Coordinates of C-alpha atoms in Angstrom, one line a residue:
M1 CA 38.5 -210.4 183.7
S2 CA 39.0 -214.0 184.8
S3 CA 36.1 -216.3 185.1
P4 CA 35.0 -217.1 188.6
A5 CA 35.3 -220.7 187.6
V6 CA 39.1 -220.5 188.1
V7 CA 39.0 -218.2 191.1
P8 CA 38.5 -219.7 194.6
R9 CA 35.0 -218.9 195.7
P10 CA 34.3 -217.7 199.3
T11 CA 32.5 -220.0 201.6
A12 CA 29.2 -218.9 203.2
S13 CA 30.9 -218.1 206.5
A14 CA 33.8 -216.3 204.8
I15 CA 31.4 -214.0 203.0
D16 CA 30.4 -212.4 206.3
E17 CA 33.8 -212.4 207.9
R18 CA 36.1 -211.1 205.1
P19 CA 36.2 -208.1 202.7
L20 CA 34.6 -208.3 199.3
T21 CA 36.5 -210.5 196.9
R22 CA 36.8 -210.3 193.1
V23 CA 34.2 -213.1 192.7
Q24 CA 31.8 -211.3 195.0
L25 CA 32.2 -208.0 193.2
W26 CA 31.9 -209.6 189.8
T27 CA 28.7 -211.3 190.8
I28 CA 27.2 -208.1 192.2
V29 CA 28.1 -206.2 189.0
L30 CA 26.6 -208.9 186.8
C31 CA 23.3 -208.9 188.8
G32 CA 23.3 -205.1 188.6
I33 CA 23.6 -205.2 184.8
V34 CA 20.6 -207.6 184.7
I35 CA 18.5 -205.1 186.7
I36 CA 19.6 -202.3 184.3
L37 CA 18.4 -204.4 181.4
D38 CA 15.1 -204.9 183.3
G39 CA 14.7 -201.2 183.7
F40 CA 15.4 -200.6 180.0
D41 CA 12.9 -203.1 178.8
T42 CA 10.2 -202.4 181.3
Q43 CA 10.1 -198.7 180.5
C44 CA 10.9 -198.6 176.8
M45 CA 7.4 -199.6 175.6
G46 CA 5.9 -196.5 177.2
F47 CA 8.2 -194.3 175.1
L48 CA 7.4 -196.2 171.9
V49 CA 3.6 -196.6 172.1
P50 CA 2.8 -193.3 170.2
V51 CA 5.2 -194.2 167.4
I52 CA 4.1 -197.8 167.1
S53 CA 0.4 -196.6 167.1
E54 CA 1.1 -194.4 164.1
N55 CA 3.3 -196.8 162.3
L56 CA 1.0 -199.8 162.6
N57 CA -2.2 -197.8 162.4
I58 CA -3.4 -199.1 165.7
P59 CA -5.6 -196.7 167.9
L60 CA -3.7 -195.4 170.9
A61 CA -6.5 -196.5 173.3
A62 CA -5.9 -200.1 172.2
F63 CA -2.4 -200.2 173.8
G64 CA -3.7 -200.5 177.4
P65 CA -3.6 -204.3 177.4
V66 CA -0.1 -204.3 175.7
L67 CA 1.3 -202.1 178.4
S68 CA -0.2 -204.3 181.1
A69 CA 0.9 -207.6 179.5
A70 CA 4.5 -207.4 180.5
L71 CA 3.5 -206.4 184.1
V72 CA 1.2 -209.5 184.2
G73 CA 4.1 -211.7 183.0
L74 CA 6.4 -210.1 185.5
M75 CA 4.0 -210.9 188.3
I76 CA 3.5 -214.5 187.3
A77 CA 7.2 -215.2 186.8
A78 CA 8.3 -213.5 190.0
M79 CA 6.0 -215.8 192.0
A80 CA 6.8 -218.9 190.0
S81 CA 10.6 -218.6 189.6
G82 CA 11.4 -218.1 193.3
P83 CA 10.3 -221.6 194.4
I84 CA 12.2 -223.0 191.4
A85 CA 15.4 -221.2 192.3
D86 CA 15.1 -222.2 195.9
R87 CA 14.9 -225.9 194.8
W88 CA 17.3 -225.9 191.9
G89 CA 19.6 -222.9 192.3
R90 CA 19.6 -219.2 191.3
R91 CA 22.2 -219.2 188.6
W92 CA 20.4 -221.0 185.8
V93 CA 17.1 -219.3 186.6
V94 CA 18.7 -215.9 186.1
I95 CA 20.5 -217.1 182.9
V96 CA 17.4 -218.7 181.3
S97 CA 15.2 -215.7 182.3
V98 CA 17.6 -213.3 180.6
F99 CA 17.7 -215.4 177.5
I100 CA 13.8 -215.4 177.5
F101 CA 13.4 -211.7 177.6
A102 CA 16.2 -211.2 175.0
L103 CA 14.4 -213.6 172.6
F104 CA 11.0 -212.0 173.0
A105 CA 12.3 -208.4 172.8
L106 CA 13.8 -209.4 169.4
L107 CA 10.5 -210.9 168.4
T108 CA 8.7 -207.7 169.5
A109 CA 10.8 -205.9 166.9
R110 CA 9.2 -208.0 164.2
A111 CA 5.6 -207.6 165.4
T112 CA 3.1 -206.3 162.9
T113 CA -0.3 -206.7 164.8
L114 CA -1.7 -205.8 168.2
N115 CA -2.1 -209.5 169.1
E116 CA 1.6 -210.1 168.4
L117 CA 2.6 -207.2 170.5
L118 CA 0.4 -208.4 173.3
L119 CA 1.8 -212.0 173.2
Y120 CA 5.5 -210.9 172.9
R121 CA 5.2 -208.4 175.7
F122 CA 3.6 -210.9 178.0
L123 CA 6.4 -213.5 177.3
T124 CA 9.1 -210.8 177.7
G125 CA 7.5 -210.1 181.1
L126 CA 8.0 -213.8 182.1
G127 CA 11.7 -213.4 181.5
L128 CA 12.0 -210.1 183.3
G129 CA 10.0 -211.4 186.3
G130 CA 12.2 -214.5 186.6
A131 CA 15.5 -212.5 186.4
M132 CA 15.0 -209.8 189.0
P133 CA 14.2 -211.7 192.3
N134 CA 16.9 -214.2 191.7
A135 CA 19.5 -211.6 190.8
V136 CA 18.5 -209.9 194.1
A137 CA 18.8 -213.2 196.0
L138 CA 22.2 -214.0 194.4
T139 CA 23.5 -210.5 195.2
S140 CA 22.4 -210.7 198.8
E141 CA 24.0 -214.2 199.2
Y142 CA 27.4 -212.9 197.9
T143 CA 27.3 -209.8 200.1
P144 CA 28.4 -209.7 203.8
R145 CA 25.3 -209.2 205.9
R146 CA 26.7 -205.9 207.2
L147 CA 26.6 -204.5 203.7
Q148 CA 23.4 -206.1 202.4
P149 CA 21.2 -203.0 202.8
I150 CA 23.8 -200.9 200.9
V151 CA 24.6 -203.3 198.1
V152 CA 21.1 -204.7 197.5
G153 CA 19.7 -201.2 197.6
A154 CA 22.3 -199.8 195.3
I155 CA 21.9 -202.3 192.5
F156 CA 18.3 -201.1 192.1
V157 CA 19.7 -197.8 190.7
G158 CA 19.6 -200.0 187.6
M159 CA 15.8 -199.6 187.3
P160 CA 15.7 -195.8 186.9
A161 CA 19.1 -195.9 185.1
G162 CA 17.8 -198.4 182.6
A163 CA 14.7 -196.3 182.1
L164 CA 16.9 -193.3 181.5
I165 CA 19.0 -195.2 179.0
A166 CA 15.9 -196.4 177.2
S167 CA 14.5 -192.8 176.9
Q168 CA 17.8 -191.5 175.5
A169 CA 18.2 -194.5 173.1
A170 CA 14.7 -194.1 171.8
S171 CA 15.2 -190.3 171.2
V172 CA 18.3 -191.0 169.1
M173 CA 17.3 -194.3 167.4
I174 CA 13.7 -193.7 166.4
P175 CA 14.5 -190.8 164.0
L176 CA 17.3 -192.8 162.4
W177 CA 16.1 -196.4 162.3
G178 CA 12.5 -196.5 163.6
W179 CA 10.9 -197.9 166.7
R180 CA 11.9 -201.5 165.9
S181 CA 15.6 -200.7 166.4
V182 CA 15.0 -199.9 170.1
F183 CA 13.6 -203.5 170.7
V184 CA 16.6 -204.9 168.7
L185 CA 18.9 -203.1 171.1
G186 CA 16.8 -204.3 174.0
G187 CA 17.2 -207.9 172.7
V188 CA 20.8 -207.9 171.6
L189 CA 22.2 -206.5 174.9
P190 CA 20.6 -209.1 177.2
L191 CA 21.6 -211.8 174.7
V192 CA 25.2 -210.7 175.1
V193 CA 24.9 -210.5 178.8
A194 CA 23.2 -213.9 179.0
I195 CA 26.3 -215.4 177.3
A196 CA 28.5 -213.7 179.8
L197 CA 26.4 -215.0 182.7
V198 CA 26.9 -218.6 181.4
K199 CA 30.6 -218.1 181.6
F200 CA 31.0 -215.9 184.7
L201 CA 28.0 -216.1 187.0
P202 CA 28.6 -218.4 190.0
E203 CA 26.0 -220.3 191.9
S204 CA 25.1 -219.2 195.5
V205 CA 27.4 -220.7 198.1
E206 CA 24.7 -220.3 200.7
W207 CA 22.1 -222.1 198.5
K208 CA 24.5 -225.0 198.0
T209 CA 24.8 -225.3 201.8
H210 CA 21.1 -225.1 202.5
K211 CA 19.5 -226.8 199.5
S212 CA 18.4 -229.9 201.3
R213 CA 15.0 -228.5 202.3
T214 CA 12.2 -230.5 200.9
G215 CA 8.5 -229.7 200.3
V216 CA 6.8 -226.7 198.6
P217 CA 9.0 -223.6 199.2
V218 CA 6.0 -221.2 199.2
K219 CA 4.5 -222.7 202.3
H220 CA 7.7 -222.0 204.2
L221 CA 7.1 -218.3 203.9
F222 CA 4.3 -218.9 206.5
T223 CA 6.1 -221.3 208.8
E224 CA 8.6 -220.9 211.6
G225 CA 7.0 -217.7 212.8
R226 CA 7.2 -215.9 209.4
A227 CA 3.5 -215.8 208.4
L228 CA 2.6 -212.4 209.8
G229 CA 5.9 -210.9 208.8
T230 CA 5.4 -212.1 205.2
L231 CA 1.9 -210.6 205.0
L232 CA 3.1 -207.3 206.5
L233 CA 6.0 -207.2 204.1
W234 CA 3.6 -207.7 201.1
V235 CA 1.6 -204.6 202.1
P236 CA 4.3 -202.0 201.5
F237 CA 5.5 -203.9 198.3
F238 CA 1.9 -203.7 196.9
M239 CA 1.2 -200.1 198.1
N240 CA 4.6 -198.7 197.0
L241 CA 4.5 -200.1 193.5
L242 CA 0.9 -199.0 193.2
V243 CA 2.0 -195.4 193.9
L244 CA 5.2 -195.7 191.7
Y245 CA 3.4 -196.9 188.6
F246 CA 0.4 -194.5 189.2
I247 CA 2.8 -191.6 189.2
L248 CA 4.7 -192.8 186.1
S249 CA 1.4 -193.5 184.2
W250 CA -0.8 -190.6 185.1
L251 CA 1.2 -187.6 186.4
P252 CA 1.8 -186.0 183.0
A253 CA -1.9 -186.3 182.1
L254 CA -3.0 -185.0 185.5
L255 CA -0.7 -182.0 185.3
R256 CA -2.0 -181.3 181.8
Q257 CA -5.5 -181.3 183.1
S258 CA -4.4 -178.9 185.8
G259 CA -3.4 -176.4 183.1
M260 CA 0.3 -177.2 182.9
P261 CA 2.0 -177.5 179.4
I262 CA 2.9 -181.0 178.1
S263 CA 6.6 -180.2 178.6
A264 CA 5.9 -179.8 182.4
G265 CA 4.8 -183.5 182.5
V266 CA 7.9 -184.6 180.7
Q267 CA 10.0 -182.6 183.2
A268 CA 8.1 -184.0 186.1
V269 CA 8.8 -187.6 185.1
A270 CA 12.4 -186.8 184.5
M271 CA 12.7 -185.3 188.0
F272 CA 11.0 -188.3 189.4
S273 CA 13.5 -190.5 187.7
V274 CA 16.5 -188.4 188.9
G275 CA 15.0 -188.7 192.4
G276 CA 14.8 -192.4 192.0
I277 CA 18.5 -192.7 191.2
I278 CA 19.4 -190.6 194.2
G279 CA 17.1 -192.6 196.4
T280 CA 18.3 -196.0 195.4
L281 CA 22.0 -195.0 195.7
T282 CA 21.5 -193.6 199.2
E283 CA 18.9 -195.9 200.7
G284 CA 21.2 -198.7 201.9
R285 CA 23.6 -196.4 203.7
V286 CA 20.8 -194.6 205.5
M287 CA 19.2 -197.9 206.4
T288 CA 22.4 -199.2 207.8
A289 CA 23.0 -196.0 209.8
I290 CA 19.6 -195.5 211.4
G291 CA 17.6 -198.7 210.7
A292 CA 15.1 -200.0 208.2
R293 CA 12.0 -199.2 210.1
T294 CA 12.8 -195.5 210.7
V295 CA 13.9 -194.9 207.1
L296 CA 10.9 -196.7 205.5
V297 CA 8.3 -195.2 207.8
V298 CA 9.7 -191.7 207.3
E299 CA 9.8 -192.2 203.5
F300 CA 6.2 -193.3 203.4
V301 CA 5.0 -190.5 205.6
L302 CA 6.9 -188.0 203.4
C303 CA 5.3 -189.6 200.4
A304 CA 1.9 -188.7 201.8
V305 CA 3.0 -185.1 202.6
L306 CA 4.5 -184.7 199.1
I307 CA 1.4 -186.0 197.4
V308 CA -0.6 -183.4 199.2
M309 CA 1.9 -180.7 198.2
L310 CA 1.8 -181.9 194.6
A311 CA -2.0 -181.9 194.5
N312 CA -2.1 -178.3 195.8
R313 CA 0.8 -177.0 193.7
A314 CA 0.2 -178.9 190.5
S315 CA -0.1 -175.6 188.5
S316 CA 3.1 -174.0 189.9
L317 CA 6.2 -175.3 188.0
T318 CA 9.0 -175.0 190.5
P319 CA 7.2 -176.3 193.6
M320 CA 5.8 -179.1 191.5
L321 CA 9.2 -180.2 190.2
F322 CA 10.7 -180.0 193.7
A323 CA 7.8 -182.2 195.0
T324 CA 8.3 -184.8 192.2
L325 CA 12.1 -184.9 192.8
V326 CA 11.7 -185.6 196.5
L327 CA 8.8 -188.0 195.8
G328 CA 11.1 -189.9 193.5
I329 CA 13.7 -190.2 196.2
C330 CA 11.2 -191.5 198.7
V331 CA 9.1 -193.8 196.5
Q332 CA 12.0 -195.4 194.5
G333 CA 14.4 -195.3 197.5
A334 CA 11.7 -197.1 199.6
Q335 CA 11.4 -199.8 196.9
A336 CA 15.2 -200.4 197.0
G337 CA 14.9 -200.6 200.8
L338 CA 12.0 -203.0 200.6
N339 CA 14.0 -205.3 198.3
A340 CA 16.9 -205.3 200.7
L341 CA 14.6 -205.9 203.6
A342 CA 13.1 -209.0 202.0
A343 CA 16.5 -210.3 201.3
M344 CA 17.4 -209.9 205.0
F345 CA 14.1 -211.2 206.4
Y346 CA 14.1 -214.6 204.7
P347 CA 16.6 -217.4 205.3
T348 CA 18.6 -218.8 202.4
D349 CA 16.4 -221.8 201.6
V350 CA 13.3 -219.6 200.9
R351 CA 15.0 -216.3 200.0
A352 CA 14.4 -216.4 196.3
T353 CA 10.8 -217.5 196.9
G354 CA 10.3 -214.7 199.5
I355 CA 11.7 -212.0 197.3
G356 CA 9.9 -213.3 194.2
W357 CA 6.5 -213.5 196.0
A358 CA 7.0 -210.0 197.5
L359 CA 7.8 -208.6 194.1
G360 CA 4.9 -210.5 192.6
V361 CA 2.5 -209.0 195.0
G362 CA 4.1 -205.6 194.3
R363 CA 3.5 -206.2 190.6
I364 CA -0.2 -206.6 191.3
G365 CA 0.0 -203.1 192.7
S366 CA 1.9 -201.9 189.6
I367 CA -1.1 -203.1 187.5
V368 CA -3.7 -201.7 189.9
G369 CA -2.1 -198.2 190.1
P370 CA -2.5 -197.3 186.4
S371 CA -6.0 -198.9 186.2
L372 CA -7.1 -197.0 189.4
G373 CA -6.2 -193.7 187.8
G374 CA -8.4 -194.5 184.8
V375 CA -11.3 -195.5 187.0
L376 CA -11.1 -192.3 189.1
L377 CA -10.9 -190.2 185.9
S378 CA -14.0 -192.0 184.6
L379 CA -15.8 -191.1 187.9
R380 CA -15.0 -187.4 187.1
W381 CA -12.6 -186.9 190.0
T382 CA -10.5 -183.8 189.6
P383 CA -6.7 -184.2 189.3
K384 CA -6.3 -182.8 192.9
E385 CA -8.7 -185.4 194.3
I386 CA -7.0 -188.2 192.4
L387 CA -3.5 -187.2 193.6
I388 CA -4.7 -186.9 197.2
A389 CA -6.1 -190.5 197.0
G390 CA -2.4 -191.5 196.9
I391 CA -2.2 -190.7 200.7
A392 CA -4.0 -193.9 201.5
P393 CA -1.5 -196.5 200.1
A394 CA 1.4 -194.5 201.6
A395 CA -0.2 -194.5 205.0
C396 CA -0.9 -198.3 204.8
A397 CA 2.7 -199.0 203.9
A398 CA 4.0 -196.9 206.8
L399 CA 1.7 -198.7 209.2
A400 CA 2.6 -202.2 208.0
I401 CA 6.4 -201.5 208.5
A402 CA 5.8 -200.0 211.9
V403 CA 3.8 -203.1 213.0
A404 CA 6.2 -205.6 211.4
S405 CA 9.2 -204.0 213.3
R406 CA 7.6 -205.3 216.6
L407 CA 7.4 -208.9 215.5
P408 CA 9.5 -211.3 217.6
Q409 CA 10.6 -213.6 214.7
R410 CA 13.4 -212.1 212.6
A411 CA 12.1 -208.6 213.5
N412 CA 15.7 -207.3 213.5
A413 CA 15.5 -207.2 209.7
F414 CA 12.7 -204.5 210.1
R415 CA 14.6 -202.4 212.6

C-alpha cells in the first residue's frame, strides 16, 4: 500500500464532507493495530504469572505489584502524554510510545528477578499509556463526525481481540519455547508496527489547524464551560474500568469459592471476552442510532441487574455464562462508547489531553477494582456480597451520564 506521504491528505473540512479516503482508512487501521497490541500486552502477563512463578521460583503472592505496575505506568502516561500531543502533535507521541512498549516487552523476556519484572512492566505501561489516547485522538480526527461513534468504538475491539490473541499465543508457545517467547512476540510485533508507523502514519490535519493554543493544556479541560462535563465524564471512566478489571481479576476465584469448578471460571472469562468483542463492534452503531446517553445509561443499569443475577446464579453454569456474556457486552461496549464520547466532547486543541486524562482516571479504577476485591475477601465477605457491591459503581456511572446529558456546553456529545 502506498505511503500517505505521497497521497493527497484531506483537509479538516473535507473529512466531514466527503466519504472516507484511502489515507483516512489507512490511519484508522494503523491506530486499530496499535490498540490490538495494547490488548495483547496488557493481558498477557495475567496468563503468564503461574508459569513465571514456577520457572523463577518466585511465590505467586509476590506478583501483585508486578500486575499493578503496568497499570500504574498506563495511568501516568495517559495523563502525561495527552498534553504533550496537544502541544506537539499526535503522530510522534504514538510512534515513540509504541517503540517504548516494544523495547520493554523484549527486556521483560530477559528478566530473572521480581524487581526486574516490576521495573520492566512499569516502563512497558508508560509506552502503552501513551499510545492509546493518542491513537484514539488521531482516529477521531481522521473520521467524519457522523461516523465517529462507530469508528472510534469499533477500533476498541482491539482490546478484547488482543487479549484473545495473547491467550491463544501463550497456550501454543509456552509448551514449545517457554514463557519468555510470548514477551518476545509481544515486543517484536510492536517494533515492526512502529517502523510502519514512521513511514505511513500521518499527523492530524485538525491538530495542525488548531495547534496555536498556548498555555497548559490540562487547565483547558476546565475552561469554556467544560469543567463539570469533564468531571462527570471521569466518573463513568473510573467506575466502568473498576468493574471491568474487578471482573477479570476476581470472577474465576469467586466462582470457585461458590462451588464451581476451575474450568467454569475459565469459561466465564472467555464469555466475558466474547461479549466484549460483540459490545465494542456494535456500540458505535447503536449510539449513532439512539444517542450516547440512552445507550450508556441502559448499559450501566443492565450491568447492575446482571451483577445481581450473577451473584444469585453463581453456582448454576448456564445462567452464569449467559450473565457474563451479556455483562461483557455492556461493560466493554460501554468503555468503547465512553472513549468515543470523550473524543466528541473535547475540541481538537485539547482532545488528546481530554482522552488521556479520562483514560488515566479510568486506570485508577482499574487499579482500585482488583485491590477492592482483595480487601473485601480479607473482611470475610461472601462471593455473593462481593459481587453485589458492584452495583454501586454501575449506578454511579449511569447517574453521571444522565446528569452530563443535561449540560448546556457541548451537551450534544452526551445525547
